Coordinates of C-alpha atoms and ligand atoms in Angstrom, one line a residue:
M12 CA -29.2 10.8 6.8
A13 CA -28.6 11.0 11.0
S14 CA -28.3 7.3 11.6
G15 CA -27.1 4.3 10.5
K16 CA -29.9 1.9 8.4
Q17 CA -30.2 -1.9 7.8
S18 CA -30.9 -2.7 4.1
N19 CA -32.8 -5.6 2.8
E20 CA -29.7 -7.8 2.6
S21 CA -28.9 -6.9 6.3
I22 CA -25.9 -4.5 5.6
E23 CA -26.1 -1.5 7.3
E24 CA -25.9 1.6 5.8
F25 CA -24.2 4.9 7.0
D26 CA -22.4 8.4 5.6
V27 CA -19.4 7.6 6.5
L28 CA -17.5 4.2 7.6
I29 CA -13.9 5.1 9.4
I30 CA -11.2 2.4 10.2
G31 CA -9.6 3.3 13.3
A32 CA -10.1 4.8 16.6
G33 CA -7.8 6.3 17.2
V34 CA -7.2 10.5 17.2
S35 CA -8.2 10.7 14.0
G36 CA -10.6 8.3 13.8
L37 CA -12.2 9.5 16.8
Y38 CA -11.9 13.2 15.8
A39 CA -13.5 12.0 12.0
I40 CA -16.5 10.5 14.1
H41 CA -16.9 13.9 16.0
H42 CA -16.7 16.2 12.8
F43 CA -18.7 13.7 10.8
R44 CA -21.2 13.5 13.3
E45 CA -22.0 17.4 13.7
M46 CA -21.9 17.6 10.0
G47 CA -25.6 15.5 10.4
L48 CA -23.7 12.4 8.8
S49 CA -24.3 8.8 10.1
V50 CA -21.1 7.2 11.2
R51 CA -19.5 4.2 12.0
A52 CA -16.0 3.4 13.4
Y53 CA -14.6 0.2 13.7
D54 CA -11.5 -1.0 15.0
G55 CA -9.6 -4.3 16.3
A56 CA -8.8 -3.2 19.9
K57 CA -10.7 -3.1 23.3
D58 CA -11.0 0.7 23.3
V59 CA -10.1 3.9 21.7
G60 CA -6.8 5.4 21.5
G61 CA -5.3 4.0 18.2
T62 CA -1.2 4.2 18.9
W63 CA -1.5 4.7 22.3
W64 CA -3.8 1.9 23.0
Y65 CA -1.2 -0.4 21.4
N66 CA 1.8 1.4 21.8
C67 CA 2.1 0.9 26.6
Y68 CA 5.4 -0.2 26.1
P69 CA 7.6 0.6 29.5
G70 CA 9.1 4.6 28.2
A71 CA 6.5 5.6 26.2
R72 CA 5.4 8.7 25.9
V73 CA 5.3 11.2 24.2
D74 CA 8.3 13.3 22.0
G75 CA 8.7 16.1 20.5
P76 CA 7.2 19.6 22.0
G77 CA 4.6 17.7 23.7
S78 CA 1.7 18.8 26.1
P79 CA -0.7 20.8 26.0
Y80 CA 0.2 20.8 23.0
Y81 CA -0.4 17.5 21.2
C82 CA -4.1 17.1 21.4
Y83 CA -6.8 18.4 19.7
T84 CA -7.8 21.8 19.2
F85 CA -11.1 21.4 18.2
S86 CA -13.2 22.4 22.0
D87 CA -11.2 24.5 23.7
E88 CA -13.6 23.0 27.1
L89 CA -10.9 20.8 26.3
M90 CA -8.3 22.9 27.0
E91 CA -10.0 24.9 30.1
E92 CA -10.7 21.7 31.6
W93 CA -8.0 19.0 30.4
D94 CA -4.8 19.4 33.1
W95 CA -1.4 17.5 31.8
E96 CA 1.3 16.5 34.3
E97 CA 3.6 16.8 32.4
T98 CA 5.7 18.4 29.5
Q99 CA 6.7 15.0 27.6
S100 CA 3.4 13.0 29.6
E101 CA 3.8 9.8 29.3
G102 CA 1.4 6.9 27.4
S103 CA -1.2 6.1 29.9
A104 CA -1.7 10.1 30.5
V105 CA -2.7 10.5 26.8
L106 CA -5.0 7.3 26.9
E107 CA -6.4 9.2 29.4
Y108 CA -7.0 11.9 27.7
I109 CA -8.2 10.4 24.5
D110 CA -10.3 8.3 27.0
H111 CA -11.7 11.8 28.6
V112 CA -12.7 13.0 24.8
A113 CA -14.4 9.9 23.8
T114 CA -16.5 10.0 26.7
K115 CA -17.0 13.8 27.0
F116 CA -18.6 13.7 23.0
D117 CA -19.7 10.1 23.3
L118 CA -17.8 9.0 20.5
R119 CA -18.5 5.5 21.5
R120 CA -21.9 4.6 20.6
D121 CA -20.9 5.1 17.0
I122 CA -17.6 2.7 17.4
Q123 CA -17.6 -1.3 17.3
F124 CA -14.4 -2.6 18.8
E125 CA -12.4 -6.1 18.8
T126 CA -13.5 -5.8 15.0
W127 CA -10.8 -5.6 12.0
V128 CA -12.8 -4.7 9.3
Q129 CA -11.2 -6.9 6.6
D130 CA -12.1 -6.4 2.9
A131 CA -13.6 -2.9 2.0
R132 CA -15.2 -2.8 -2.1
Y133 CA -16.0 0.1 -4.4
D134 CA -19.7 -0.6 -6.1
D135 CA -19.3 1.7 -9.5
A136 CA -23.1 1.7 -10.0
T137 CA -24.4 2.9 -6.3
Q138 CA -20.8 5.0 -5.5
R139 CA -20.7 3.1 -2.2
W140 CA -18.0 1.3 -0.7
T141 CA -19.1 -2.2 1.4
I142 CA -16.9 -3.1 3.9
E143 CA -16.7 -6.7 6.0
T144 CA -15.4 -7.8 9.0
S145 CA -14.3 -9.8 11.6
R146 CA -17.1 -10.9 12.9
G147 CA -18.7 -11.6 10.0
D148 CA -20.7 -8.2 9.7
R149 CA -21.3 -6.4 6.2
A150 CA -21.5 -2.2 6.1
S151 CA -22.1 0.4 3.4
G152 CA -21.0 3.6 3.6
R153 CA -20.6 6.6 0.6
F154 CA -17.1 7.8 2.2
L155 CA -15.2 5.4 3.8
I156 CA -11.9 7.4 5.9
C157 CA -8.8 4.8 6.9
A158 CA -7.8 6.1 10.0
S159 CA -5.9 3.0 10.3
G160 CA -2.3 4.5 11.6
A161 CA 1.0 5.5 10.1
L162 CA 2.4 3.0 12.2
S163 CA 0.3 0.4 13.2
T164 CA 1.1 -2.6 11.7
A165 CA 4.5 -4.3 13.7
N166 CA 7.6 -4.6 11.6
M167 CA 8.5 -8.5 12.6
P168 CA 12.0 -10.0 12.3
N169 CA 12.4 -13.3 10.5
Y170 CA 15.9 -14.5 11.9
E171 CA 16.2 -18.6 12.0
G172 CA 14.1 -20.1 14.8
I173 CA 13.0 -16.9 15.9
H174 CA 9.0 -19.2 16.0
D175 CA 11.3 -21.4 18.7
F176 CA 12.1 -19.4 21.1
A177 CA 10.2 -20.3 24.1
G178 CA 10.0 -17.0 26.1
E179 CA 7.5 -14.4 26.1
V180 CA 8.2 -12.3 23.0
H181 CA 6.6 -8.5 23.0
H182 CA 6.7 -6.1 19.9
T183 CA 6.5 -2.8 21.5
G184 CA 3.7 -2.0 19.1
Q185 CA 1.5 -4.7 20.1
W186 CA 2.4 -4.5 24.1
P187 CA -0.3 -6.4 26.6
H188 CA -2.2 -4.4 28.4
E189 CA -2.0 -6.8 31.8
P190 CA 1.6 -6.0 33.3
V191 CA 4.1 -7.4 32.2
S192 CA 7.4 -7.8 34.8
F193 CA 11.0 -8.1 33.8
E194 CA 12.5 -8.5 37.1
G195 CA 15.0 -11.5 37.7
K196 CA 15.1 -11.2 33.7
R197 CA 17.5 -11.5 31.0
V198 CA 15.6 -9.5 28.6
A199 CA 17.0 -9.2 24.6
V200 CA 15.8 -5.6 23.3
M201 CA 16.1 -5.5 19.0
G202 CA 15.9 -2.1 17.9
T203 CA 17.1 0.9 18.7
G204 CA 14.3 3.4 16.9
S205 CA 12.6 6.0 19.4
S206 CA 10.5 2.7 21.1
G207 CA 14.0 0.7 22.0
I208 CA 15.0 4.1 23.3
Q209 CA 12.3 4.8 25.5
A210 CA 12.0 1.0 26.6
I211 CA 15.8 0.8 27.2
P212 CA 16.4 2.6 30.5
E213 CA 13.4 1.5 32.0
I214 CA 13.6 -2.3 31.7
A215 CA 17.2 -1.6 32.6
K216 CA 16.4 -0.4 36.3
T217 CA 14.2 -4.3 36.9
A218 CA 15.7 -6.7 34.4
D219 CA 18.6 -8.9 36.0
H220 CA 20.3 -8.9 32.2
V221 CA 19.7 -6.3 29.0
T222 CA 21.3 -7.3 25.8
V223 CA 20.5 -4.6 23.2
L224 CA 20.2 -6.1 20.1
Q225 CA 21.1 -2.6 17.9
R226 CA 21.3 -2.7 14.3
T227 CA 21.7 0.9 13.2
A228 CA 23.5 3.2 16.4
Q229 CA 21.5 6.1 16.6
F230 CA 21.0 10.0 17.0
A231 CA 18.9 10.6 20.6
F232 CA 18.8 13.6 22.3
P233 CA 17.4 14.6 25.5
A234 CA 13.4 14.7 26.3
G235 CA 13.8 17.8 29.2
N236 CA 10.9 16.5 30.6
R237 CA 9.4 18.3 32.9
P238 CA 6.2 18.5 35.5
L239 CA 4.5 20.5 34.4
T240 CA 2.5 23.5 36.9
D241 CA -0.5 25.5 38.1
E242 CA 1.6 28.5 36.1
D243 CA 2.7 26.6 33.1
R244 CA -1.2 25.3 32.7
D245 CA -2.6 28.8 33.7
E246 CA -0.2 30.2 31.6
A247 CA -1.2 27.8 28.8
R248 CA -5.1 28.6 29.0
K249 CA -3.9 32.4 28.6
L250 CA -2.5 32.3 25.4
W251 CA -4.5 29.5 23.8
D252 CA -5.8 31.4 21.0
E253 CA -2.1 32.5 20.5
T254 CA -1.1 29.5 20.7
K255 CA -3.5 27.6 18.3
A256 CA -2.6 30.8 15.1
M257 CA 1.0 30.1 16.0
M258 CA 0.2 25.6 16.0
L259 CA -1.6 27.1 12.6
A260 CA 1.4 29.0 10.9
H261 CA 4.1 26.7 12.1
S262 CA 5.6 24.2 9.5
G263 CA 5.1 21.4 11.4
G264 CA 2.0 22.3 13.3
F265 CA 3.8 23.4 17.2
P266 CA 3.8 26.5 18.4
H267 CA 7.2 28.3 17.4
P268 CA 8.5 30.7 14.9
G269 CA 9.7 30.0 12.0
N270 CA 13.6 29.4 12.7
E271 CA 15.9 31.5 10.4
L272 CA 19.1 30.4 12.0
A273 CA 21.7 29.0 9.2
A274 CA 24.5 27.0 11.4
L275 CA 26.4 28.3 8.8
D276 CA 26.7 31.5 9.5
F277 CA 28.1 30.6 12.3
T278 CA 32.1 29.6 13.4
P279 CA 32.3 26.0 15.4
E280 CA 32.6 27.2 18.8
E281 CA 29.2 29.7 18.2
R282 CA 27.4 26.4 17.1
N283 CA 28.8 24.2 19.7
A284 CA 27.6 27.1 22.2
H285 CA 24.0 26.9 20.8
Y286 CA 23.4 23.3 20.5
E287 CA 25.0 23.0 23.9
K288 CA 22.0 25.5 25.0
L289 CA 19.6 23.3 23.5
W290 CA 20.7 20.4 24.4
K291 CA 20.3 21.7 28.3
I292 CA 16.2 22.5 27.6
G293 CA 16.4 19.5 25.5
S294 CA 12.6 18.1 23.4
F295 CA 12.5 19.1 20.0
R296 CA 15.0 22.2 20.5
F297 CA 16.8 21.0 17.8
F298 CA 14.8 20.9 15.4
L299 CA 12.8 24.0 16.2
N300 CA 15.1 26.6 17.1
G301 CA 18.5 24.4 16.0
Y302 CA 19.4 25.8 12.4
N303 CA 17.7 25.3 9.2
D304 CA 20.4 24.2 7.1
V305 CA 21.3 21.0 9.2
A306 CA 18.4 19.1 6.5
T307 CA 19.5 20.2 3.9
S308 CA 23.6 21.0 3.8
E309 CA 26.2 18.0 4.2
E310 CA 28.2 20.5 6.4
A311 CA 26.1 22.0 8.6
N312 CA 24.3 18.0 9.1
A313 CA 28.4 16.8 10.3
S314 CA 28.7 20.5 12.4
L315 CA 25.3 18.9 14.8
S316 CA 26.7 15.2 14.2
D317 CA 29.9 15.8 15.5
F318 CA 28.1 17.4 18.5
V319 CA 25.7 14.4 19.2
R320 CA 28.6 12.3 18.4
G321 CA 30.6 14.0 21.5
K322 CA 27.5 13.6 23.9
I323 CA 27.6 10.1 23.5
R324 CA 31.7 9.5 24.0
E325 CA 31.5 12.1 26.9
I326 CA 28.2 9.8 28.2
V327 CA 29.4 6.4 28.0
K328 CA 32.0 5.8 30.0
D329 CA 33.4 2.6 28.2
P330 CA 35.1 4.0 25.2
E331 CA 34.2 0.5 23.2
T332 CA 30.4 0.7 23.7
A333 CA 30.4 4.3 23.0
E334 CA 31.7 3.7 19.7
K335 CA 29.5 1.0 19.2
L336 CA 27.0 2.9 20.0
M337 CA 28.5 6.1 17.1
P338 CA 25.8 7.0 14.1
D339 CA 27.2 7.4 11.0
H340 CA 23.7 8.7 8.8
Y341 CA 23.1 12.2 8.8
V342 CA 21.3 13.7 12.0
M343 CA 17.9 14.4 11.6
T344 CA 17.7 12.0 8.3
K345 CA 16.1 9.0 10.2
R346 CA 13.2 10.1 12.5
P347 CA 14.6 12.4 15.7
I348 CA 14.7 10.8 19.2
L349 CA 13.8 11.7 22.3
E350 CA 16.2 9.9 25.2
D351 CA 15.8 9.7 29.0
G352 CA 18.6 8.2 30.3
Y353 CA 19.3 6.3 27.2
W354 CA 23.0 6.8 26.9
E355 CA 23.3 6.3 30.4
T356 CA 21.8 2.8 30.5
Y357 CA 25.4 1.6 29.3
N358 CA 27.3 2.4 32.3
R359 CA 25.1 -0.1 34.3
D360 CA 26.3 -3.5 35.0
N361 CA 24.1 -5.2 33.6
V362 CA 23.5 -3.7 30.4
E363 CA 25.5 -5.0 27.1
L364 CA 25.1 -3.8 23.5
V365 CA 25.8 -6.2 20.5
D366 CA 26.7 -4.1 17.7
L367 CA 24.4 -6.6 14.9
R368 CA 26.5 -4.8 11.8
E369 CA 30.2 -6.6 13.6
D370 CA 28.6 -9.0 15.2
P371 CA 25.3 -10.2 13.3
I372 CA 22.6 -12.5 14.8
V373 CA 23.1 -16.4 13.3
R374 CA 19.8 -17.7 15.0
F375 CA 17.3 -18.4 17.9
T376 CA 17.0 -21.3 19.9
E377 CA 14.4 -21.6 22.5
N378 CA 16.6 -20.5 25.2
S379 CA 18.7 -17.6 23.8
V380 CA 20.0 -15.2 20.8
V381 CA 23.3 -16.6 19.3
T382 CA 25.5 -13.8 17.0
A383 CA 28.4 -14.2 14.5
T384 CA 31.1 -13.1 17.4
S385 CA 29.9 -13.2 20.9
G386 CA 28.0 -16.6 20.3
E387 CA 24.9 -17.1 22.9
H388 CA 23.7 -15.3 24.5
P389 CA 20.8 -17.1 26.7
I390 CA 17.5 -14.6 27.7
D391 CA 14.2 -15.4 29.0
M392 CA 12.1 -12.4 27.3
L393 CA 12.7 -11.5 23.8
V394 CA 11.2 -7.4 23.0
L395 CA 10.8 -6.5 19.5
A396 CA 11.2 -2.2 19.0
T397 CA 11.4 -3.6 15.2
G398 CA 9.2 -0.5 14.5
F399 CA 6.1 -0.5 11.6
D400 CA 5.6 -1.1 7.8
A401 CA 4.5 2.6 8.2
I402 CA 3.0 4.8 6.0
S403 CA 1.9 2.6 3.8
G404 CA 1.8 -0.6 5.9
T405 CA -2.0 -0.8 7.1
I406 CA -4.1 0.2 3.7
L407 CA -1.9 -2.1 2.0
K408 CA -3.1 -5.0 4.5
L409 CA -6.4 -4.1 4.2
N410 CA -6.4 -4.1 0.5
P411 CA -9.3 -2.8 -0.4
K412 CA -11.2 -3.0 -4.2
G413 CA -11.7 0.2 -5.9
R414 CA -13.7 0.8 -9.8
G415 CA -13.9 -2.7 -11.6
G416 CA -12.3 -4.4 -8.3
V417 CA -8.8 -3.0 -8.7
S418 CA -7.0 -4.1 -5.8
L419 CA -4.3 -0.8 -4.4
K420 CA -1.5 -3.9 -4.2
E421 CA -2.8 -3.2 -8.0
R422 CA -2.3 0.0 -8.2
W423 CA 0.6 0.5 -5.6
T424 CA 3.6 -1.7 -6.7
D425 CA 5.8 1.2 -7.4
R426 CA 5.5 4.3 -5.7
F427 CA 2.0 4.8 -3.2
H428 CA 0.2 7.2 -6.2
N429 CA -2.4 9.7 -4.2
Y430 CA -2.8 13.1 -4.8
L431 CA -2.9 15.5 -1.3
G432 CA -1.5 12.7 0.2
M433 CA -5.3 11.4 1.0
V434 CA -6.9 10.1 -2.2
V435 CA -6.5 7.2 -5.1
K436 CA -7.3 6.9 -8.2
D437 CA -9.4 4.6 -8.6
F438 CA -10.8 4.5 -5.2
P439 CA -14.0 7.0 -5.3
N440 CA -14.6 8.7 -1.6
M441 CA -12.1 7.0 -0.1
F442 CA -9.3 8.9 2.0
M443 CA -6.6 8.0 4.3
I444 CA -5.3 10.3 7.1
H445 CA -1.2 10.8 7.4
G446 CA -1.0 8.5 4.5
P447 CA 1.9 8.4 2.0
G448 CA 2.3 12.1 0.6
S449 CA 0.6 13.8 3.2
P450 CA 2.7 15.5 6.3
G451 CA 1.8 13.0 8.5
V452 CA 4.5 11.9 11.0
F453 CA 6.7 15.3 10.1
Y454 CA 3.3 17.7 11.7
N455 CA 1.9 17.6 14.9
M456 CA -0.3 14.4 14.3
P457 CA -3.6 15.4 16.2
L458 CA -3.5 18.5 14.4
G459 CA -2.9 17.3 11.3
A460 CA -5.6 14.7 11.3
E461 CA -7.8 18.1 12.2
R462 CA -7.1 19.5 9.4
Q463 CA -7.2 17.2 7.2
I464 CA -10.2 15.9 8.0
G465 CA -12.3 19.1 8.5
W466 CA -10.8 19.5 4.0
I467 CA -12.7 16.1 3.6
G468 CA -16.2 17.3 5.0
D469 CA -16.0 20.7 2.9
L470 CA -15.0 18.5 -0.5
I471 CA -18.0 15.7 0.9
R472 CA -21.0 20.0 1.3
F473 CA -19.3 20.8 -2.3
L474 CA -20.3 16.8 -3.3
D475 CA -23.9 17.8 -2.4
E476 CA -23.9 21.3 -3.1
H477 CA -23.2 20.1 -7.0
G478 CA -25.0 17.3 -7.3
Y479 CA -21.8 14.6 -7.5
G480 CA -22.1 11.3 -6.3
A481 CA -18.1 10.7 -6.3
A482 CA -15.0 12.6 -6.8
E483 CA -11.4 10.8 -7.3
P484 CA -8.0 12.7 -8.5
A485 CA -7.9 12.5 -12.1
A486 CA -4.1 10.3 -13.0
E487 CA -2.2 14.0 -14.3
S488 CA -3.2 14.9 -10.8
E489 CA -1.7 12.1 -8.8
E490 CA 1.6 12.3 -11.2
A491 CA 1.8 15.9 -10.4
W492 CA 1.0 15.7 -6.5
G493 CA 4.1 12.6 -6.7
N494 CA 6.4 14.6 -8.7
E495 CA 6.4 17.3 -6.3
V496 CA 6.5 15.3 -3.1
Q497 CA 9.6 13.8 -4.5
G498 CA 10.9 17.2 -5.9
I499 CA 10.7 18.7 -2.2
A500 CA 12.3 15.6 -0.4
N501 CA 15.3 15.5 -3.4
A502 CA 16.6 18.6 -2.3
T503 CA 17.3 17.7 1.6
L504 CA 19.5 14.9 2.7
F505 CA 16.4 12.8 4.1
P506 CA 16.3 10.2 1.6
K507 CA 19.9 9.6 1.9
T508 CA 19.3 7.6 4.8
D509 CA 17.7 3.7 4.9
S510 CA 14.6 4.6 6.9
W511 CA 11.4 3.9 7.6
W512 CA 10.5 6.9 5.6
T513 CA 12.2 5.6 3.1
G514 CA 10.5 1.8 3.4
A515 CA 13.7 0.6 4.0
N516 CA 12.9 -1.2 6.5
V517 CA 10.2 -3.9 5.2
E518 CA 12.0 -5.9 2.4
G519 CA 10.4 -5.7 -1.1
K520 CA 8.7 -1.8 -0.4
P521 CA 8.9 0.6 -3.2
R522 CA 11.4 2.5 -2.0
Y523 CA 11.4 6.3 -2.1
F524 CA 11.0 9.1 0.3
S525 CA 6.9 9.4 0.8
A526 CA 6.6 12.0 3.3
Y527 CA 5.3 15.8 2.2
L528 CA 8.3 17.5 3.3
G529 CA 6.5 20.9 2.9
G530 CA 5.4 21.7 5.8
G531 CA 2.1 24.2 6.6
I532 CA 2.7 24.4 2.5
Y533 CA 0.5 21.2 2.6
Y534 CA -2.4 23.0 4.3
M535 CA -1.9 26.0 1.7
R536 CA -1.9 23.5 -1.4
L537 CA -5.2 22.0 0.4
A538 CA -7.0 25.5 0.1
D539 CA -5.8 26.1 -3.0
V540 CA -7.8 23.2 -4.8
A541 CA -10.9 23.7 -2.6
S542 CA -10.8 27.2 -3.3
K543 CA -10.2 26.2 -7.1
E544 CA -13.3 24.3 -6.8
Y545 CA -11.1 20.7 -6.3
A546 CA -8.7 21.1 -9.0
G547 CA -7.4 18.2 -10.4
F548 CA -10.8 15.9 -8.8
E549 CA -13.1 14.0 -11.6
F550 CA -16.8 14.2 -10.4
E551 CA -19.3 11.8 -11.1
A552 CA -23.1 12.7 -11.0
A553 CA -25.3 11.2 -7.9
P554 CA -27.2 8.0 -9.0
Ligands
N01_615 O1 10.6 2.3 14.9 P1 11.9 2.6 13.8 P2 9.9 2.7 16.8 N1 17.1 -6.7 12.9 O2 11.4 1.7 12.5 C1 15.4 -2.4 14.1 C2 7.3 7.1 16.5 N2 7.1 6.3 17.6 O3 8.9 1.6 17.0 O4 17.7 1.3 12.0 C3 17.8 -5.5 13.6 O5 11.8 3.7 14.1 C4 15.8 -1.5 13.6 O6 17.1 -1.0 13.1 P3 16.8 0.1 11.5 C5 8.3 7.3 15.9 O7 7.2 8.5 15.3 C6 6.7 8.0 18.8 O8 10.8 2.8 17.1 O9 16.1 -0.2 10.3 N3 17.2 -4.6 14.0 C7 15.6 0.2 14.6 O10 17.1 0.2 14.9 C8 9.2 6.7 15.3 O11 10.3 7.4 14.7 C9 7.0 8.0 19.8 O12 18.2 -0.3 10.9 C10 15.9 -4.3 12.8 C11 14.6 -0.1 15.2 O13 14.1 -1.7 15.0 C12 8.0 5.6 15.0 O14 7.3 5.6 15.9 C13 7.6 7.2 20.3 C14 15.3 -5.3 12.4 C15 13.6 0.1 15.1 O15 12.8 1.2 14.4 C16 9.0 4.1 15.0 O16 10.1 4.0 16.0 C17 7.6 6.1 19.8 C18 15.7 -6.1 12.2 N4 15.4 -7.6 11.1 C19 8.2 5.5 18.4 N5 14.0 -4.5 11.8 C20 6.8 9.1 20.7 O17 7.4 8.7 22.1 C21 14.4 -3.7 12.1 N6 15.5 -3.3 13.1 C22 5.5 10.0 20.2

């Protein structure tokens, strides 16, 4: 089928329905179209971009090794024609790139914007998914691709009186596209994760006063952003083939050789000299060129966390504020954060830090936030940098119904049961991109999406070649995959810390580490499953 068609009951029919027009959803449109399949994508936003569309808060930037490696790799032409300006591109620059991709490959013609998919149901007899949208339309597809984002459902705090606050309230993950002015305003920022730490220095530049409401002090490393020169770009283009090969071989999808050094093989002086060097370079150097035992050995971990605590004490002039900023968890076991002037912001007169562990929020009023010890803080604006119901939250909000009407919420009460981080028993032909149990946020996300979607495309070909209509994992495959994900995580320090990776930031969420930490091994596992005629799946003949 090359294009969508209308059935008798006025349900449009497609081969593939895609939820989300972010980086993953856009590539899915392109890839499945190239395979000759008809596709329809839906997105609640006004335009393409997904996470980059919604998170347009001040200070939003690519972190990690950044540009030009946070990009699609499927088209060499794209690499040739796109000029990135900085190593850590601003969110608006990433949106421009995504806009360019959507235009170049004419992707918008298969996207329905400002449309939320509100229901998705599988029909056993026809082996098709039917979706219903916020606009009341219905469509059916053989395959359902949930590219709805690992970080797309905002986590909203629930303090007494918060809804009585009469000033402006903005969540970083739902930032307005109209300009937001902080000029002359007293702004409270709640949350000091990646978003808060990027936004706070920007807000402090023009706000009258900034009150930072910190629940957990964080480790943050220098972003090391710098402009890219023509020479940098030429070099990157010249080396693109080698770079791509390195990205595919690297455990995080970045163009870096593996990391062979262990902290415990060096003296404290040698370690500190190494850390100093990496601190000066910035970016994700601590993870890419740091020591490979920091996430597994408490002693190695302490060597780095002590170093960062020392840096915070050095930069933040007021010792009392510096002490409030001291993190006490294992470094790296919450998502590493890159900062640009965050620590220095606390040397400004207009910035005040409230440590919510010592001085918890009592309530909000119409025009203030009241905390237990320091009392009333008058504010005009509240910025919520409180993160997301991550990884599983958005797909659970949709709550698709699989075989016999079973809902995902019913299947996922204790753990996010799935196979390969992509497929769920009783939900045939439904695929999650960057879902729980996949490397997702631990991998260069555009590249990860390309690899998962390419794999799904191969599985679709396999089904067609064998006359199968539906594929889903066996119960034992889900069990074994869940154990593999847990086994890898439990060999590290990651599960010991409360984070959005462990679901600790959302009340009532199953608490366990839900990302596949095996890095590149994941893609070997996918290749192995495919080479064994999709071992671990159960197939059903086409009707
Ligand atoms: O969210 P977070 P984020 N009362 O969950 C606090 C990616 N990202 O939006 O640590 C008070 O990390 C919460 O406290 P605690 C990146 O993968 C990428 O910042 O739970 N505070 C924490 O301090 C990142 O990891 C970029 O105790 C409350 C903060 O809010 C992920 O998105 C940029 C609270 C939330 O931090 C999420 O980052 C930005 C409450 N009720 C983000 N609830 C790039 O540059 C939560 N908090 C690519």
